mmCIF file of C-alpha atoms in Angstrom:
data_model
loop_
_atom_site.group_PDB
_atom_site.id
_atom_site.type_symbol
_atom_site.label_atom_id
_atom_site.label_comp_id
_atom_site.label_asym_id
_atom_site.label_seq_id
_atom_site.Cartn_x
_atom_site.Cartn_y
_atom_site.Cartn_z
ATOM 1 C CA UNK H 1 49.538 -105.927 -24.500
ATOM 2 C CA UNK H 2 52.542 -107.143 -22.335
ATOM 3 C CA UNK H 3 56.087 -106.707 -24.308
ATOM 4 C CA UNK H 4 58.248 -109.752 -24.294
ATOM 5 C CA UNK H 5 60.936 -107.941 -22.778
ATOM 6 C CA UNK H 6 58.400 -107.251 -19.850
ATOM 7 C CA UNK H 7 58.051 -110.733 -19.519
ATOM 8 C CA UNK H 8 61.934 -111.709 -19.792
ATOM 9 C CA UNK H 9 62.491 -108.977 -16.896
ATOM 10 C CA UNK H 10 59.555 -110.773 -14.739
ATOM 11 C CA UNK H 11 60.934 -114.310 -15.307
ATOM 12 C CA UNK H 12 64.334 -113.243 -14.532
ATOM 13 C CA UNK H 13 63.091 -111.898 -11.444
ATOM 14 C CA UNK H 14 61.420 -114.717 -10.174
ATOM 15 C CA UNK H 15 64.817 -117.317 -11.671
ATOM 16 C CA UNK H 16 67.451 -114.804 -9.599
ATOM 17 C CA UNK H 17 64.896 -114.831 -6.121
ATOM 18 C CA UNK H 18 64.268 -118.307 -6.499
ATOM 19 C CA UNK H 19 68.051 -119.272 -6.736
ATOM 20 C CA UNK H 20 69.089 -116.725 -3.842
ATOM 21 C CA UNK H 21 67.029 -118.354 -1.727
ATOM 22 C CA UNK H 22 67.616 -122.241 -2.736
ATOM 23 C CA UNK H 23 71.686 -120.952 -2.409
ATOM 24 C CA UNK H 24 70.815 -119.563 1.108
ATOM 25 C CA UNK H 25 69.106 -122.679 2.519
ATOM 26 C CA UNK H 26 72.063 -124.673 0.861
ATOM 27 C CA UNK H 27 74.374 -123.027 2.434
ATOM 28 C CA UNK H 28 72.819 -121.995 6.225
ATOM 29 C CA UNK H 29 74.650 -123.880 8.907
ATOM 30 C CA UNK H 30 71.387 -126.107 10.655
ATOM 31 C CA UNK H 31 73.356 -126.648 14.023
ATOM 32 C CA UNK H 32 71.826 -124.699 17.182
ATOM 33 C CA UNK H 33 74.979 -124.236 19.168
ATOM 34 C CA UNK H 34 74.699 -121.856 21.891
ATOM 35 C CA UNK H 35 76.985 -119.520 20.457
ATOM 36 C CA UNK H 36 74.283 -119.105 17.381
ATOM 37 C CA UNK H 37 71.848 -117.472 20.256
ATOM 38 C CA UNK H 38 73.888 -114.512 20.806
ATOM 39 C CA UNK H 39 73.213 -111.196 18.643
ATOM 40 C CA UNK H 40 76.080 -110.931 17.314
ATOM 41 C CA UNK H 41 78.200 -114.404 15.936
ATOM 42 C CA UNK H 42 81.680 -113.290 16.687
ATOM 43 C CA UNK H 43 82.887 -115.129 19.681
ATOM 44 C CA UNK H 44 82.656 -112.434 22.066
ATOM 45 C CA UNK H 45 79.967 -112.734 25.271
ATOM 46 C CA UNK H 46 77.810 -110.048 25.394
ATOM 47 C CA UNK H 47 78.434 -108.318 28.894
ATOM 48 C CA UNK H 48 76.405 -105.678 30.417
ATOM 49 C CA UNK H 49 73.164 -103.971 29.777
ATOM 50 C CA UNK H 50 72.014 -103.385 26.096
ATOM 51 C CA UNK H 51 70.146 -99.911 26.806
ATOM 52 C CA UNK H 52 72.712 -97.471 26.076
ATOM 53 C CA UNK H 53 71.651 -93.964 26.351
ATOM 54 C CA UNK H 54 72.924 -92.258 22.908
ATOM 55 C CA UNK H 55 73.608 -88.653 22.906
ATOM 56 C CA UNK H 56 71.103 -86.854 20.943
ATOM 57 C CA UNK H 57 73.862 -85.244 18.898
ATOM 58 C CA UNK H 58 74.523 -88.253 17.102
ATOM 59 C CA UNK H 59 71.207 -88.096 15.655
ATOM 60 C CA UNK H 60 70.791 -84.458 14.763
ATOM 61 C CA UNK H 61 74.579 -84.780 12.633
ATOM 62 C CA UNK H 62 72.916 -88.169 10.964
ATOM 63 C CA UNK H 63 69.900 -86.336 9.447
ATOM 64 C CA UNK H 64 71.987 -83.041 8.801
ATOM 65 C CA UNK H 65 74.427 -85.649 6.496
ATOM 66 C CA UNK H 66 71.017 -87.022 5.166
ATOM 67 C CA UNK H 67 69.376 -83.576 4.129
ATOM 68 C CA UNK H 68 72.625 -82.485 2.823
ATOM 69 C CA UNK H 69 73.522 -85.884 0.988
ATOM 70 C CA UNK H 70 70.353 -86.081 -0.719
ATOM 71 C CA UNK H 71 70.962 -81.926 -1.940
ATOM 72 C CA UNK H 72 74.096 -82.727 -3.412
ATOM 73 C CA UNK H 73 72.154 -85.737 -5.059
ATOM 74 C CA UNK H 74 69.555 -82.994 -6.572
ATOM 75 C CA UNK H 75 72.433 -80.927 -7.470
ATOM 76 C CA UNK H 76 74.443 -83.597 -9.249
ATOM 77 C CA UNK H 77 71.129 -84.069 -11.071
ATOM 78 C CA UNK H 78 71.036 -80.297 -12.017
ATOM 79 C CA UNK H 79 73.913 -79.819 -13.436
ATOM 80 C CA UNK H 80 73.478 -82.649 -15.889
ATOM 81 C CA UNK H 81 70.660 -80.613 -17.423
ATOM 82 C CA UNK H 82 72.108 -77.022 -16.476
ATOM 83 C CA UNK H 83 71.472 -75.906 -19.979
ATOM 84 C CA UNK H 84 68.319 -77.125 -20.983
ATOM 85 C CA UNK H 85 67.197 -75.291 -17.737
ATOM 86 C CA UNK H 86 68.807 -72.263 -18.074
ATOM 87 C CA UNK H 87 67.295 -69.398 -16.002
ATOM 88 C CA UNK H 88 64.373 -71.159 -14.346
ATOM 89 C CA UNK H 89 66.561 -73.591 -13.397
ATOM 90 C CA UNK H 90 69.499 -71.501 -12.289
ATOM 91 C CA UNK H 91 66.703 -69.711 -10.176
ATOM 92 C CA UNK H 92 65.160 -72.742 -8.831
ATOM 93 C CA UNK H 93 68.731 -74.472 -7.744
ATOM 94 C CA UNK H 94 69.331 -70.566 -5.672
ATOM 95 C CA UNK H 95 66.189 -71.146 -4.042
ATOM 96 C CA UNK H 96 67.285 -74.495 -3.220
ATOM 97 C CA UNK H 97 70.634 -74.179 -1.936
ATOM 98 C CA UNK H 98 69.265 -70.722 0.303
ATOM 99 C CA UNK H 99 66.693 -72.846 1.781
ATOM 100 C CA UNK H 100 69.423 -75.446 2.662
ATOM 101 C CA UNK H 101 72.282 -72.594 4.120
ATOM 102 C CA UNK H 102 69.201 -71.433 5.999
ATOM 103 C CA UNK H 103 69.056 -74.764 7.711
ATOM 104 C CA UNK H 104 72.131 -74.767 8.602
ATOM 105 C CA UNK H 105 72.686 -71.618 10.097
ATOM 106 C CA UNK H 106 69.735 -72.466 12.113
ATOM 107 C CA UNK H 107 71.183 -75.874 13.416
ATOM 108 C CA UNK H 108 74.796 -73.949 14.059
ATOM 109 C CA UNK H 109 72.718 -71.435 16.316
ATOM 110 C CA UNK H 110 70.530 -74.086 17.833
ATOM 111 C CA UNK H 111 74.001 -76.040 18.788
ATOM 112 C CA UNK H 112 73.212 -79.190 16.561
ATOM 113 C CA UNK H 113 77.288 -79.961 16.174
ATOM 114 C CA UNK H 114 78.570 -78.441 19.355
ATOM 115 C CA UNK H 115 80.031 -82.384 20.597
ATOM 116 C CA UNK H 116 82.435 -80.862 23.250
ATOM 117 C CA UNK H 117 80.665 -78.514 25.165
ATOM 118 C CA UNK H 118 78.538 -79.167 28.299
ATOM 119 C CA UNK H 119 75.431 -77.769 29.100
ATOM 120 C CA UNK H 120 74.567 -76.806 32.488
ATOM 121 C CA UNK H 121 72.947 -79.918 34.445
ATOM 122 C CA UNK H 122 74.770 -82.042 32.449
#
């Protein structure tokens, strides 16, 4: 059987999408001005080409801050429940962190956040 609080949650669902959108259609400008074509609406002309070769440094540091936001995330969670866990969980959250400094080293060694230096051919 479906709770009534189930229900509340579902309806309330539907009311808030229902009301973002009728607010959103109120409130969207309708005119097609040429200035609504570009990407970006902030009075400045686009200029140039839009295929900008990105240095594949900036990628490696944004999933390094992604693994190592996410442990701290897992970590935060651990230590909430540090003593219910006790042992097995001290052991576990080693593990964890070892596996994670292991990482690292290996992205120091394989040059992941050298920015400044030059390569040869470069």
């Amino acid at each position: 059987m479906v709770s009534a609080s189930f229900i509340f949650y579902a309806f309330a669902i539907v009311i808030v999408t229902v009301t973002m959108l009728l607010v959103s259609h109120a409130l969207n400008p309708r005119g097609h001005k040429r200035k609504n074509s570009y990407p970006y609406e902030s009075g400045i002309v686009p200029v140039g080409d839009t295929n900008i070769r990105w240095n594949v440094n900036y990628f490696l540091i944004a999933i390094s801050f992604v693994i190592f936001d996410i442990e701290a995330v897992y970590l935060y969670l651990w230590s909430l429940v540090v003593l219910e866990t006790s042992w097995p969980g001290l052991t576990t959250a080693s593990l964890f962190i070892l596996a994670l400094f292991i990482v690292l080293i290996y992205e120091i060694k394989q040059g992941a956040f050298d920015w400044g230096k030059r390569q040869q051919g470069e």
